[in-house]
mmCIF file of C-alpha atoms in Angstrom:
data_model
loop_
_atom_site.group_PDB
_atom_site.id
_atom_site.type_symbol
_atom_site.label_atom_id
_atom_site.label_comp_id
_atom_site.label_asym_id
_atom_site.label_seq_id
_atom_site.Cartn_x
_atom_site.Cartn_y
_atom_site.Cartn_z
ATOM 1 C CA UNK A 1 -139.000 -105.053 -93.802
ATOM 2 C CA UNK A 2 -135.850 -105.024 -91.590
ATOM 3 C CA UNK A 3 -135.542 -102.469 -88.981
ATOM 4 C CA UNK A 4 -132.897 -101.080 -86.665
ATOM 5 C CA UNK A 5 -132.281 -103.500 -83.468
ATOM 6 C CA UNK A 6 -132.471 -102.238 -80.347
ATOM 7 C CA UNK A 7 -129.802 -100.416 -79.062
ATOM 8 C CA UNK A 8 -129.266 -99.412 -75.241
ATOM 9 C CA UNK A 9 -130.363 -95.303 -74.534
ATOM 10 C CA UNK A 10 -127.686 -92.904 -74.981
ATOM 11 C CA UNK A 11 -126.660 -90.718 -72.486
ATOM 12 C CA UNK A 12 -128.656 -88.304 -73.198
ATOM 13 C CA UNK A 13 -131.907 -90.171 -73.012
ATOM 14 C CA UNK A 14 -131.376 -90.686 -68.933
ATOM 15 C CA UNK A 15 -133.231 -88.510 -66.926
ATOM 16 C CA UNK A 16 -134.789 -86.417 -69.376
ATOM 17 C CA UNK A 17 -138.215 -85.787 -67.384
ATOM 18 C CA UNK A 18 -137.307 -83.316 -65.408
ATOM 19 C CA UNK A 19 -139.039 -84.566 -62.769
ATOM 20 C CA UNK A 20 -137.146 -84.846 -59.228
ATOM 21 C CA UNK A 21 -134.393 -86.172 -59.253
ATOM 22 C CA UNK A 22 -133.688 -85.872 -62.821
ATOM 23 C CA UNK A 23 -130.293 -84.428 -62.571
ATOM 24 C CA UNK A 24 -128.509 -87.107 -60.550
ATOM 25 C CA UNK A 25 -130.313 -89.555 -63.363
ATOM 26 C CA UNK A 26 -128.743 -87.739 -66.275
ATOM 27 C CA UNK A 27 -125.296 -88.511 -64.242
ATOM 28 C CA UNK A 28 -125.774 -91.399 -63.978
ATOM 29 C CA UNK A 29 -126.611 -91.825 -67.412
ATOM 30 C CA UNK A 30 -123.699 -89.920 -68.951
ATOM 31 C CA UNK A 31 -121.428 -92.398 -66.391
ATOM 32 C CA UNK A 32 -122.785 -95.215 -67.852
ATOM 33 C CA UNK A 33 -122.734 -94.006 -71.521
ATOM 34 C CA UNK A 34 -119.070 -92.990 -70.742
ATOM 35 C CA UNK A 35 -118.583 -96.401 -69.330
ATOM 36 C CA UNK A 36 -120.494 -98.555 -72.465
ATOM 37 C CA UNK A 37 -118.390 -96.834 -74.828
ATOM 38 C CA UNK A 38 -114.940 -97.550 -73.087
ATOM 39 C CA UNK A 39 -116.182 -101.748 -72.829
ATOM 40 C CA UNK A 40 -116.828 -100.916 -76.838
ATOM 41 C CA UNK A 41 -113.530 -99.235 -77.321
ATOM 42 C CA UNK A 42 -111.752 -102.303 -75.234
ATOM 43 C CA UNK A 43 -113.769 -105.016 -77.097
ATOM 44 C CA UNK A 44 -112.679 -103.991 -80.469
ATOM 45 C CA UNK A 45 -109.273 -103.893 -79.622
ATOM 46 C CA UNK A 46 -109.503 -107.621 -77.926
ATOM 47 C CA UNK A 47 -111.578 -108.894 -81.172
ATOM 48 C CA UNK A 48 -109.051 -107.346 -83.461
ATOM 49 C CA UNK A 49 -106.507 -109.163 -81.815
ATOM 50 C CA UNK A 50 -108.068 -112.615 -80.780
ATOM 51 C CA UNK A 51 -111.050 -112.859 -83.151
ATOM 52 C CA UNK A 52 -115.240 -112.506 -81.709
ATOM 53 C CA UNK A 53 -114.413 -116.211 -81.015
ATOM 54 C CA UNK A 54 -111.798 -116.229 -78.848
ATOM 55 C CA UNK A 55 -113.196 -113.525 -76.769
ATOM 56 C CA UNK A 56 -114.983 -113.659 -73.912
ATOM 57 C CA UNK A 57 -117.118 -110.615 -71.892
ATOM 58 C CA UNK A 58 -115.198 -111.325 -68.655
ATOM 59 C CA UNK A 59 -111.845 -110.955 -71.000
ATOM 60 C CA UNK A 60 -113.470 -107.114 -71.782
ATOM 61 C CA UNK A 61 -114.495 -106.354 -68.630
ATOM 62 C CA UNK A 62 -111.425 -107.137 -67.122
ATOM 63 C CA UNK A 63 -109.547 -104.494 -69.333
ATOM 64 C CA UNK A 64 -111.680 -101.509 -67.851
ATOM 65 C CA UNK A 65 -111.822 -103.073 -64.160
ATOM 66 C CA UNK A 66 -115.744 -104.435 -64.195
ATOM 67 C CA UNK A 67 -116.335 -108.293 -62.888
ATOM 68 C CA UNK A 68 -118.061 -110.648 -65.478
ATOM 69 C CA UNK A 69 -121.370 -110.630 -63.916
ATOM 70 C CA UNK A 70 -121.374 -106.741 -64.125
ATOM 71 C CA UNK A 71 -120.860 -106.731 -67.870
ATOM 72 C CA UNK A 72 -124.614 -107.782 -68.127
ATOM 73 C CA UNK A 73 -125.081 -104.201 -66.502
ATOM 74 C CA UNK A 74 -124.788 -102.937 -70.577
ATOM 75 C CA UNK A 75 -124.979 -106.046 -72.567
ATOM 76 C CA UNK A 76 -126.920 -108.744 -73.029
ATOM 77 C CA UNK A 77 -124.467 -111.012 -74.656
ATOM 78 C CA UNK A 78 -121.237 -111.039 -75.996
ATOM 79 C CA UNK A 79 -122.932 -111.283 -79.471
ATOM 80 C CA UNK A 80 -125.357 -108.268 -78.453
ATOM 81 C CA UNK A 81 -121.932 -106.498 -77.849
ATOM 82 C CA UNK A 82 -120.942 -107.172 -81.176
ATOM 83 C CA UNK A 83 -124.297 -105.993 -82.615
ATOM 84 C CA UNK A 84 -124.003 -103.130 -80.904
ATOM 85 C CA UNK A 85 -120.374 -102.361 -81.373
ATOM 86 C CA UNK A 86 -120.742 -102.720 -85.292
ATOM 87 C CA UNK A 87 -124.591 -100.821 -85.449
ATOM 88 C CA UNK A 88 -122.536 -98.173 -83.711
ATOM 89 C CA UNK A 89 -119.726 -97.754 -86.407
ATOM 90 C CA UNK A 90 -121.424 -98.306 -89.296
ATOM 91 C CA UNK A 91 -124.041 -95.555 -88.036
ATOM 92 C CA UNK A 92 -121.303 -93.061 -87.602
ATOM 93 C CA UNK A 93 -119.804 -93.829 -91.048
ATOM 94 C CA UNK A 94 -123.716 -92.973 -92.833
ATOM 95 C CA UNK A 95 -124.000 -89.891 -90.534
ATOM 96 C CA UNK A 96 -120.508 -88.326 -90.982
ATOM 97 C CA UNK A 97 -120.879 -89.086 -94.640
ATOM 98 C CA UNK A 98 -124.289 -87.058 -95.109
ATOM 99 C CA UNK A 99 -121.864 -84.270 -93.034
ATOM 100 C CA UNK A 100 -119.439 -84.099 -95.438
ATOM 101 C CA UNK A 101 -121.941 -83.996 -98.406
ATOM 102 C CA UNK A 102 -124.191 -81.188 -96.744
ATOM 103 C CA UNK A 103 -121.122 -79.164 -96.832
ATOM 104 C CA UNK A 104 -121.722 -78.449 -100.112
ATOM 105 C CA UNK A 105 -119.349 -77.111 -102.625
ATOM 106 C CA UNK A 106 -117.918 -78.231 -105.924
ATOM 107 C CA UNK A 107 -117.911 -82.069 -106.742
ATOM 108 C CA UNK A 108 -114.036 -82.526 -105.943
ATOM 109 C CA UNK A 109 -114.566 -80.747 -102.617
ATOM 110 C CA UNK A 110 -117.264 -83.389 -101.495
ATOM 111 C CA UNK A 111 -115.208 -86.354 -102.362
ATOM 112 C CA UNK A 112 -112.134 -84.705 -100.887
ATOM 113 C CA UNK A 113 -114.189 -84.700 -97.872
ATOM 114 C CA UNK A 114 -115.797 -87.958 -97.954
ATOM 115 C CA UNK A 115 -112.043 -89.351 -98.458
ATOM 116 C CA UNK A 116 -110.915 -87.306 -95.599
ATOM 117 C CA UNK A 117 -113.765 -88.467 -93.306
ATOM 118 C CA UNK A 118 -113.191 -92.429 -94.258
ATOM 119 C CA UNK A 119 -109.521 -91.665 -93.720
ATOM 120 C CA UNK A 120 -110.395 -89.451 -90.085
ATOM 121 C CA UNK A 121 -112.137 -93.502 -89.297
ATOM 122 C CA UNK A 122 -110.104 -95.730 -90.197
ATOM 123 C CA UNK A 123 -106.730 -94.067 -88.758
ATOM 124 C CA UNK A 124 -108.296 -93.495 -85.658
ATOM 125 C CA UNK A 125 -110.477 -96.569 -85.386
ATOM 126 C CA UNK A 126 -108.245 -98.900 -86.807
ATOM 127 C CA UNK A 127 -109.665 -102.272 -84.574
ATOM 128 C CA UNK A 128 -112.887 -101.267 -85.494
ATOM 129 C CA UNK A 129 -112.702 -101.123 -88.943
ATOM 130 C CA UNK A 130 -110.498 -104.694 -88.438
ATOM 131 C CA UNK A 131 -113.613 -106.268 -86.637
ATOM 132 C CA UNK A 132 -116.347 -104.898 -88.975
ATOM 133 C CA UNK A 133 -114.305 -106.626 -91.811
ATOM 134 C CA UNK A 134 -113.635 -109.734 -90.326
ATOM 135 C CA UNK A 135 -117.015 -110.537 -88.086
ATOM 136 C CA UNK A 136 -119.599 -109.570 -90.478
ATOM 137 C CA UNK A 137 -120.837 -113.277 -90.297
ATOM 138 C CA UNK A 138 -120.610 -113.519 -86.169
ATOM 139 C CA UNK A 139 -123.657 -111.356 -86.336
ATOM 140 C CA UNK A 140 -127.130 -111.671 -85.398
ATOM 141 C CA UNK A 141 -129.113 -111.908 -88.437
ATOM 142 C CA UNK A 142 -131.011 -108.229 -87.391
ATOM 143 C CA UNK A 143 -127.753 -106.681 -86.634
ATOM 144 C CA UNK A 144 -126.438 -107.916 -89.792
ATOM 145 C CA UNK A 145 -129.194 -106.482 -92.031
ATOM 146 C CA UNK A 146 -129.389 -103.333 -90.383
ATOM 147 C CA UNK A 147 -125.436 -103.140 -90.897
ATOM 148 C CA UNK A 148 -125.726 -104.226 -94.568
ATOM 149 C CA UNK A 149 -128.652 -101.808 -95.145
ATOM 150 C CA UNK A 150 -126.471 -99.478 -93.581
ATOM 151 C CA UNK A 151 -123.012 -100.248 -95.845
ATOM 152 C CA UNK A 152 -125.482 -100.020 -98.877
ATOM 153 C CA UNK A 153 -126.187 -96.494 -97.442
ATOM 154 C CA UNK A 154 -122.835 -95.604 -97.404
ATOM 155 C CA UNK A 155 -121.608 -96.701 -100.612
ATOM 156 C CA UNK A 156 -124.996 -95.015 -102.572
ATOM 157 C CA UNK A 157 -124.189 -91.647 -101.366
ATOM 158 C CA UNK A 158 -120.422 -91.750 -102.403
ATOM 159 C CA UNK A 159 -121.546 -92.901 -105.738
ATOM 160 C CA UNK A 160 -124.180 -90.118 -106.072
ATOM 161 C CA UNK A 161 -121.310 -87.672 -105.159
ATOM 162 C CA UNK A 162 -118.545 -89.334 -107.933
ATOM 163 C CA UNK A 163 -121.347 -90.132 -110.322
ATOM 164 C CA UNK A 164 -121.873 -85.839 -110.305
ATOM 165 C CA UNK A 165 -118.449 -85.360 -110.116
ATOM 166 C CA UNK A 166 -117.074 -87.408 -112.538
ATOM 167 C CA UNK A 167 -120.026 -88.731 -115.186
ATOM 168 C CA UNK A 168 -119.390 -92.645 -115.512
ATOM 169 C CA UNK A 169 -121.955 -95.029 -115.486
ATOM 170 C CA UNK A 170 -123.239 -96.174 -112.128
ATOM 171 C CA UNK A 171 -122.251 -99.584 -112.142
ATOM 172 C CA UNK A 172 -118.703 -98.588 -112.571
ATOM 173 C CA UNK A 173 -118.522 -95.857 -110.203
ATOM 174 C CA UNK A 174 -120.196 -98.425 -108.182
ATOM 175 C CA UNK A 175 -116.981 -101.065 -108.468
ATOM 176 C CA UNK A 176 -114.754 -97.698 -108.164
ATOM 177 C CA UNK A 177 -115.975 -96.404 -104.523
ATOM 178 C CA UNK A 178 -115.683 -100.234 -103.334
ATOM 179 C CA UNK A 179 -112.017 -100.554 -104.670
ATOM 180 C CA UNK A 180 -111.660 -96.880 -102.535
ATOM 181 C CA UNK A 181 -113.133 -98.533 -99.770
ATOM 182 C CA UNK A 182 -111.236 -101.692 -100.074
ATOM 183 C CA UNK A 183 -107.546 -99.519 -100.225
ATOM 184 C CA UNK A 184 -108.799 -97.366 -97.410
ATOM 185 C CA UNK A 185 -110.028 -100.345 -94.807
ATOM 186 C CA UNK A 186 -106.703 -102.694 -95.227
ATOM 187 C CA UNK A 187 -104.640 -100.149 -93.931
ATOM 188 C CA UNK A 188 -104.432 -101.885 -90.333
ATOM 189 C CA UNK A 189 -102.839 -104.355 -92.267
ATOM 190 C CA UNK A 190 -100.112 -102.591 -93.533
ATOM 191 C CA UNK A 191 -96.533 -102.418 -93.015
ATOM 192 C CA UNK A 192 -95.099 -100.185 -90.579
ATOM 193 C CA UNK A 193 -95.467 -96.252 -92.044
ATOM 194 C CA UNK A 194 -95.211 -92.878 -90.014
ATOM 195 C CA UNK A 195 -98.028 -91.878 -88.887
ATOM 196 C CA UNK A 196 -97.982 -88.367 -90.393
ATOM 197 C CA UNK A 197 -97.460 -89.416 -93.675
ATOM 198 C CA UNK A 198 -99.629 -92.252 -93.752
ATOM 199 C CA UNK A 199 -103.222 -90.072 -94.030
ATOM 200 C CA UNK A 200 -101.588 -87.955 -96.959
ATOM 201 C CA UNK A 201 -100.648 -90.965 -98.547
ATOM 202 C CA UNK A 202 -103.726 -93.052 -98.511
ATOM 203 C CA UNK A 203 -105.646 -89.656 -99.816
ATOM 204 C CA UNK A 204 -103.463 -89.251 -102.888
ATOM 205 C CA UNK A 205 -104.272 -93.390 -103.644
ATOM 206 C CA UNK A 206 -108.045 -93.238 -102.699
ATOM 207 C CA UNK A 207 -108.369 -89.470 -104.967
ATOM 208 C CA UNK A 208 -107.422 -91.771 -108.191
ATOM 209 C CA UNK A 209 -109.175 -94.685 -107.421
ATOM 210 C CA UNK A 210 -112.327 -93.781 -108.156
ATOM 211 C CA UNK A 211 -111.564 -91.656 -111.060
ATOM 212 C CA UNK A 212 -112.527 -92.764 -114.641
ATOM 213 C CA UNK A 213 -109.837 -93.057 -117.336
ATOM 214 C CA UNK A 214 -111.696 -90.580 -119.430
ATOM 215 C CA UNK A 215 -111.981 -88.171 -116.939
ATOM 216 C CA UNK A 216 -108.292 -88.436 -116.026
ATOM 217 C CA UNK A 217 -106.921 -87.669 -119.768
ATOM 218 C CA UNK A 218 -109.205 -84.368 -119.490
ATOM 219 C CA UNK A 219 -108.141 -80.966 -118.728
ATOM 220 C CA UNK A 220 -110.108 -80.619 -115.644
ATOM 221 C CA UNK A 221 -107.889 -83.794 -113.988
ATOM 222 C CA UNK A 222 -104.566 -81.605 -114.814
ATOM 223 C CA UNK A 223 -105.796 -78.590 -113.172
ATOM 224 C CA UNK A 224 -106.708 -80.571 -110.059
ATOM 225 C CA UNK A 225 -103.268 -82.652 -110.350
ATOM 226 C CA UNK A 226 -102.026 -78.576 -110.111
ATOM 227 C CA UNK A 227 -104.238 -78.037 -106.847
ATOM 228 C CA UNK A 228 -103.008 -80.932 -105.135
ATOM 229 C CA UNK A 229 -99.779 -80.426 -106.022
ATOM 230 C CA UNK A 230 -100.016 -77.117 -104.175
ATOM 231 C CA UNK A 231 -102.329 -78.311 -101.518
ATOM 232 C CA UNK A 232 -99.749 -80.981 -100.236
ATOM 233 C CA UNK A 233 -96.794 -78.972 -100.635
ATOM 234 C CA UNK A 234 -98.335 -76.437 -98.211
ATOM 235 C CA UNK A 235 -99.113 -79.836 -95.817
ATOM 236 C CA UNK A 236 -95.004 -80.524 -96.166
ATOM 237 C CA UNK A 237 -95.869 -83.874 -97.556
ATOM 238 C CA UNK A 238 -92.683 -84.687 -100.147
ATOM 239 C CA UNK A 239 -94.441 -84.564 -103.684
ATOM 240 C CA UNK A 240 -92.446 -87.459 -105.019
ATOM 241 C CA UNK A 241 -94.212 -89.533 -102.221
ATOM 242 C CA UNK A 242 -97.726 -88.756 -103.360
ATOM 243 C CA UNK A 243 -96.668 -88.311 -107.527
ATOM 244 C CA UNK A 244 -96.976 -92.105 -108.864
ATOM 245 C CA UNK A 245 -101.001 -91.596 -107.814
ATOM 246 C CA UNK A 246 -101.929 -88.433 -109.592
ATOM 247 C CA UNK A 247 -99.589 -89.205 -113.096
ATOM 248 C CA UNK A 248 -102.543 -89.062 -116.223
#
């Protein structure tokens, strides 16, 4: 059975005892969280660019003004950086996806939302979703379960969500929510686009993708073609942008 790796406390695991003292420890604590997470932030941007490889933790340390040796302050390793750095977004995606499910509300809403979340990630996290593709391999073999365990996760709960939404067999819906997922995660490859049209744009692609023919000839797929139509009008997104991905 694999289980989670070890990751370093959070911030607000320091000086919980309330014994004396306690309060300077929880400072200290939140500085350091505050700290791991910008070293986190700068390695993904440095991996995205250079590759794990290529990469070294004086190279990440220099970006946020801490020497080499200090590094070891919050990591082990360059590759227990990496461990953690992917643990840490593949965590967030399983977490914000139960969110969006334990909204509630009608099967379109929840996958409106899950889209939305993946969307809220990748746009905003773009070297992180660039390293999680690409260094997969340059785990350790714990981290690497634990993230694939963690993917698995992911991808189950979207299909539980589509599979009540849309009734396909699970397989397919299955291949569907990858292809979503696929679509979603090469946008930091794409061309140049503006910004604020970019999120609108990728939602209208990734609402199709995971719909099944049958359930796009029905009559339920025209009257949400209607509600989107409407929703993104009232976003100012140009409807002939979006239109190609919601034709029957």
């Amino acid at each position: 059975m694999v289980t989670a790796p070890q990751s370093h406390p959070s911030a607000s695991d320091a000086g919980s005892t309330g014994a004396p003292g306690a309060l300077p420890a929880t400072r200290r604590g939140a500085a350091k969280a505050a700290r791991r997470a910008e070293l986190l932030t700068a390695a993904a941007k440095l991996m995205a660019q250079r590759g794990f490889a290529a990469v070294r933790l004086e190279d990440i340390g220099a970006v946020v003004g801490i020497s080499g040796p200090a590094m070891y302050r919050y990591f082990d390793s360059k590759s227990d950086l990496l461990d953690q750095l992917l643990i840490d977004v593949s965590e967030r995606l399983v977490a914000g996806g139960e969110e969006a499910i334990a909204a509630g509300g009608r099967g379109e809403q929840v996958l409106r939302r899950l889209i939305d979340f993946h969307i809220d990630v990748i746009v905003s996290k773009p070297d992180l979703i660039t390293v999680q593709d690409r260094e997969l391999l340059s785990l350790s073999d714990d981290a690497r379960h634990w993230v694939r365990s963690l993917q698995r996760r992911y991808v189950e709960r979207w299909v539980d969500v589509l599979v009540a939404h849309d009734p396909q067999v699970r397989s397919e819906a299955r291949v569907r929510v990858h292809a979503v997922f696929g679509l979603l995660n090469s946008s930091p490859r794409l061309p140049d686009y503006p910004a604020q049209d970019l999120r609108p744009l990728l939602a209208a692609m990734a609402w199709v993708a995971p719909q099944s023919t049958s359930f796009q000839r029905s009559e339920a797929w025209r009257l949400l073609v209607e509600q989107q139509q409407i929703l993104w009008s009232q976003q100012w997104v140009p409807y002939a942008q979006i239109s190609p991905y919601l034709k029957r």
